Amino acid sequence: MEKTSFSISFVGVWEKPLAVLPNFDNRFAKDLFGLPYDTFNGFTPDGYVVAIENKPFPMMVLSPTRLVIKAKDRNGLQEYMEALQPEIDKFIHGNRFSSFGINSEYQWTDINESSEVWLWNHFINPSLSDASSFQMCNKLNLRLGINETQVANVEIEPRRGIRNGIFANINHHHNQFLSGMPIGEEAKSLIESSIETIEERIIKRLIENER
């Protein structure tokens, strides 16, 4: 199996829903991701958005209930969090998050059989195979407790357009308060700790282990 990391995100849930959404300075928003002529900055049904046109990342979505910052890798995520923190503080004084998540997306290719067969063989109790002439699994939603405050919500499914590929969306949820946007060493520690936990607990033990 060949693994590719697609993206990593910070998702913070506001302690109190926002009554009014901010509208960042246009120059700041356009320059946030270093591609001013390709950057969308404005309001959508999802909230106030800064994003690269027609790209899944990088992006920021600020809604009444949560803040989402998505990047390709950990360094990009920390960079965007650092850049956004003072701008967010201008508009949302005393902002606090009641919980937060570090979310990641991965792809595996070159598995040794079709993805639907692999998912069945890897995750489903083999005794169930006696009930039918063939077995396939299209999508799994798993919830695993990490400790008393952390949970991993894992979605695994066949990779669209790749017969022997699978895709995973992993939400590493932290049920704990944050006083404002984490930056500097705090942000670095949260991101690296989450990546290490997901790599060890979910990717190596749950997905890449061989039965």
Short mmCIF file of C-alpha atoms in Angstrom, two decimals:
data_model
loop_
_atom_site.label_atom_id
_atom_site.label_comp_id
_atom_site.label_asym_id
_atom_site.label_seq_id
_atom_site.Cartn_x
_atom_site.Cartn_y
_atom_site.Cartn_z
CA MET A 1 0.00 0.00 0.00
CA GLU A 2 1.22 3.46 -0.89
CA LYS A 3 0.01 6.27 1.39
CA THR A 4 -0.49 9.90 0.39
CA SER A 5 -1.41 12.65 2.84
CA PHE A 6 -3.88 15.06 1.23
CA SER A 7 -4.74 17.74 3.79
CA ILE A 8 -4.86 18.76 7.43
CA SER A 9 -7.32 21.14 9.09
CA PHE A 10 -7.99 22.94 12.33
CA VAL A 11 -11.67 23.07 13.30
CA GLY A 12 -12.69 25.09 16.34
CA VAL A 13 -16.24 25.23 17.74
CA TRP A 14 -17.06 28.64 19.22
CA GLU A 15 -18.03 28.66 22.87
CA LYS A 16 -20.84 31.07 21.96
CA PRO A 17 -22.31 31.32 18.44
CA LEU A 18 -21.33 34.50 16.60
CA ALA A 19 -24.16 37.00 16.10
CA VAL A 20 -22.30 38.77 13.26
CA LEU A 21 -19.69 37.37 10.90
CA PRO A 22 -16.57 39.46 10.28
CA ASN A 23 -15.46 40.74 6.90
CA PHE A 24 -11.67 40.83 6.77
CA ASP A 25 -9.67 43.59 5.13
CA ASN A 26 -9.71 42.75 1.42
CA ARG A 27 -5.94 43.07 0.95
CA PHE A 28 -5.25 40.84 3.94
CA ALA A 29 -7.67 38.18 2.67
CA LYS A 30 -6.35 38.26 -0.89
CA ASP A 31 -2.74 37.91 0.31
CA LEU A 32 -3.43 35.25 2.96
CA PHE A 33 -2.50 32.27 0.77
CA GLY A 34 -0.01 34.05 -1.48
CA LEU A 35 -2.22 33.89 -4.60
CA PRO A 36 -4.17 37.16 -4.57
CA TYR A 37 -5.55 36.87 -8.12
CA ASP A 38 -6.87 33.34 -7.50
CA THR A 39 -8.33 33.98 -4.05
CA PHE A 40 -12.07 34.24 -3.34
CA ASN A 41 -13.01 36.42 -0.38
CA GLY A 42 -16.66 36.80 0.61
CA PHE A 43 -19.83 35.37 2.07
CA THR A 44 -21.34 32.01 1.08
CA PRO A 45 -24.09 29.80 2.56
CA ASP A 46 -21.34 28.15 4.65
CA GLY A 47 -20.18 31.46 6.17
CA TYR A 48 -17.40 33.94 5.50
CA VAL A 49 -14.87 32.24 3.22
CA VAL A 50 -11.33 32.90 2.02
CA ALA A 51 -10.27 30.23 -0.48
CA ILE A 52 -8.37 29.53 -3.66
CA GLU A 53 -10.79 29.40 -6.58
CA ASN A 54 -11.79 25.83 -7.56
CA LYS A 55 -9.35 24.25 -5.08
CA PRO A 56 -10.17 22.26 -1.90
CA PHE A 57 -7.34 23.95 0.02
CA PRO A 58 -5.97 26.17 1.35
CA MET A 59 -9.11 27.77 2.72
CA MET A 60 -10.72 29.36 5.75
CA VAL A 61 -14.42 29.15 6.60
CA LEU A 62 -15.76 31.22 9.48
CA SER A 63 -19.38 30.43 10.39
CA PRO A 64 -21.54 31.37 13.39
CA THR A 65 -20.68 28.05 15.05
CA ARG A 66 -17.13 27.20 13.99
CA LEU A 67 -13.85 28.15 12.37
CA VAL A 68 -12.22 25.89 9.77
CA ILE A 69 -8.67 26.36 8.45
CA LYS A 70 -7.51 23.83 5.86
CA ALA A 71 -4.01 23.38 4.43
CA LYS A 72 -2.02 20.83 2.48
CA ASP A 73 0.44 20.07 5.28
CA ARG A 74 1.26 20.84 8.92
CA ASN A 75 3.60 23.72 8.12
CA GLY A 76 0.98 25.43 5.98
CA LEU A 77 -1.68 24.96 8.64
CA GLN A 78 0.49 26.50 11.35
CA GLU A 79 1.41 29.39 9.04
CA TYR A 80 -2.25 30.20 8.27
CA MET A 81 -3.24 29.96 11.94
CA GLU A 82 -0.47 32.43 12.83
CA ALA A 83 -1.57 34.84 10.08
CA LEU A 84 -5.28 34.65 10.94
CA GLN A 85 -5.02 34.98 14.72
CA PRO A 86 -4.61 38.81 14.92
CA GLU A 87 -7.23 39.42 12.23
CA ILE A 88 -9.77 37.21 14.01
CA ASP A 89 -9.03 38.94 17.31
CA LYS A 90 -9.96 42.30 15.75
CA PHE A 91 -13.52 41.15 15.16
CA ILE A 92 -14.16 38.43 17.76
CA HIS A 93 -13.00 39.74 21.13
CA GLY A 94 -12.43 37.16 23.84
CA ASN A 95 -13.06 34.31 21.41
CA ARG A 96 -12.99 30.86 22.97
CA PHE A 97 -13.49 27.39 21.54
CA SER A 98 -15.56 24.88 23.49
CA SER A 99 -13.93 22.03 21.52
CA PHE A 100 -11.69 21.57 18.52
CA GLY A 101 -10.45 19.02 16.03
CA ILE A 102 -7.41 18.35 13.92
CA ASN A 103 -8.75 16.71 10.76
CA SER A 104 -6.75 14.90 8.10
CA GLU A 105 -7.32 13.22 4.74
CA TYR A 106 -5.31 10.29 3.35
CA GLN A 107 -5.27 8.09 0.26
CA TRP A 108 -3.83 4.59 -0.21
CA THR A 109 -3.23 3.07 -3.62
CA ASP A 110 -1.73 -0.16 -4.97
CA ILE A 111 -3.64 -2.37 -2.57
CA ASN A 112 -3.67 -6.01 -3.62
CA GLU A 113 -7.37 -6.24 -4.60
CA SER A 114 -10.34 -4.06 -5.43
CA SER A 115 -11.07 -1.51 -2.72
CA GLU A 116 -14.54 -2.86 -1.91
CA VAL A 117 -13.20 -6.38 -1.44
CA TRP A 118 -10.24 -5.09 0.59
CA LEU A 119 -12.51 -3.13 2.94
CA TRP A 120 -14.62 -6.23 3.60
CA ASN A 121 -11.65 -8.51 4.15
CA HIS A 122 -9.87 -5.99 6.37
CA PHE A 123 -12.70 -4.84 8.64
CA ILE A 124 -15.61 -7.31 8.58
CA ASN A 125 -15.85 -10.44 10.71
CA PRO A 126 -14.77 -13.27 8.37
CA SER A 127 -17.48 -15.60 9.71
CA LEU A 128 -20.07 -13.46 7.88
CA SER A 129 -18.58 -14.57 4.55
CA ASP A 130 -20.44 -17.89 4.85
CA ALA A 131 -23.73 -16.05 4.29
CA SER A 132 -23.08 -15.14 0.63
CA SER A 133 -21.14 -16.13 -2.47
CA PHE A 134 -19.13 -12.87 -2.54
CA GLN A 135 -18.60 -9.94 -0.18
CA MET A 136 -17.94 -6.24 -0.70
CA CYS A 137 -17.93 -3.14 1.53
CA ASN A 138 -18.48 0.34 0.13
CA LYS A 139 -18.02 2.69 3.12
CA LEU A 140 -17.30 2.52 6.83
CA ASN A 141 -17.87 5.07 9.60
CA LEU A 142 -15.89 4.27 12.74
CA ARG A 143 -15.66 6.01 16.12
CA LEU A 144 -12.74 5.19 18.40
CA GLY A 145 -12.07 6.54 21.88
CA ILE A 146 -8.47 7.75 22.30
CA ASN A 147 -8.75 8.87 25.94
CA GLU A 148 -11.24 10.64 28.22
CA THR A 149 -11.23 13.84 26.10
CA GLN A 150 -10.26 12.67 22.59
CA VAL A 151 -12.16 10.69 19.95
CA ALA A 152 -11.24 9.69 16.40
CA ASN A 153 -14.10 9.70 13.89
CA VAL A 154 -12.94 7.81 10.80
CA GLU A 155 -14.64 7.58 7.39
CA ILE A 156 -13.09 5.04 5.01
CA GLU A 157 -14.31 4.40 1.47
CA PRO A 158 -13.13 3.37 -1.99
CA ARG A 159 -11.16 6.10 -3.72
CA ARG A 160 -13.25 7.50 -6.54
CA GLY A 161 -11.73 6.70 -9.94
CA ILE A 162 -9.07 4.34 -8.54
CA ARG A 163 -10.08 0.68 -8.49
CA ASN A 164 -7.44 -0.39 -5.96
CA GLY A 165 -7.42 2.74 -3.82
CA ILE A 166 -9.05 3.80 -0.55
CA PHE A 167 -9.64 7.21 1.00
CA ALA A 168 -9.90 8.14 4.70
CA ASN A 169 -11.21 11.29 6.36
CA ILE A 170 -10.11 11.36 10.01
CA ASN A 171 -11.55 13.78 12.57
CA HIS A 172 -9.41 13.87 15.73
CA HIS A 173 -11.88 15.53 18.11
CA HIS A 174 -10.71 17.14 21.35
CA ASN A 175 -13.45 17.82 23.89
CA GLN A 176 -11.59 20.63 25.65
CA PHE A 177 -11.53 24.43 25.76
CA LEU A 178 -9.11 26.66 23.90
CA SER A 179 -8.81 30.32 24.78
CA GLY A 180 -8.54 31.79 21.31
CA MET A 181 -6.60 30.66 18.28
CA PRO A 182 -3.52 28.60 19.22
CA ILE A 183 -0.31 29.94 17.68
CA GLY A 184 3.42 29.43 18.04
CA GLU A 185 4.56 26.48 20.12
CA GLU A 186 1.00 25.77 21.28
CA ALA A 187 -0.24 25.33 17.70
CA LYS A 188 2.83 23.31 16.72
CA SER A 189 2.41 21.01 19.71
CA LEU A 190 -1.33 20.44 19.08
CA ILE A 191 -0.79 19.66 15.40
CA GLU A 192 2.22 17.39 15.87
CA SER A 193 0.63 15.55 18.78
CA SER A 194 -2.51 14.91 16.74
CA ILE A 195 -0.54 13.66 13.72
CA GLU A 196 1.47 11.30 15.93
CA THR A 197 -1.67 9.96 17.63
CA ILE A 198 -3.51 9.38 14.35
CA GLU A 199 -0.48 7.77 12.70
CA GLU A 200 0.04 5.35 15.58
CA ARG A 201 -3.52 4.63 16.73
CA ILE A 202 -5.47 4.77 13.46
CA ILE A 203 -3.24 4.49 10.41
CA LYS A 204 -0.71 1.88 11.55
CA ARG A 205 -2.96 -0.19 13.82
CA LEU A 206 -6.33 0.10 12.11
CA ILE A 207 -5.72 0.64 8.39
CA GLU A 208 -2.22 -0.50 7.47
CA ASN A 209 -2.06 -3.56 9.73
CA GLU A 210 -2.44 -6.87 7.90
CA ARG A 211 -4.71 -9.58 9.22
#
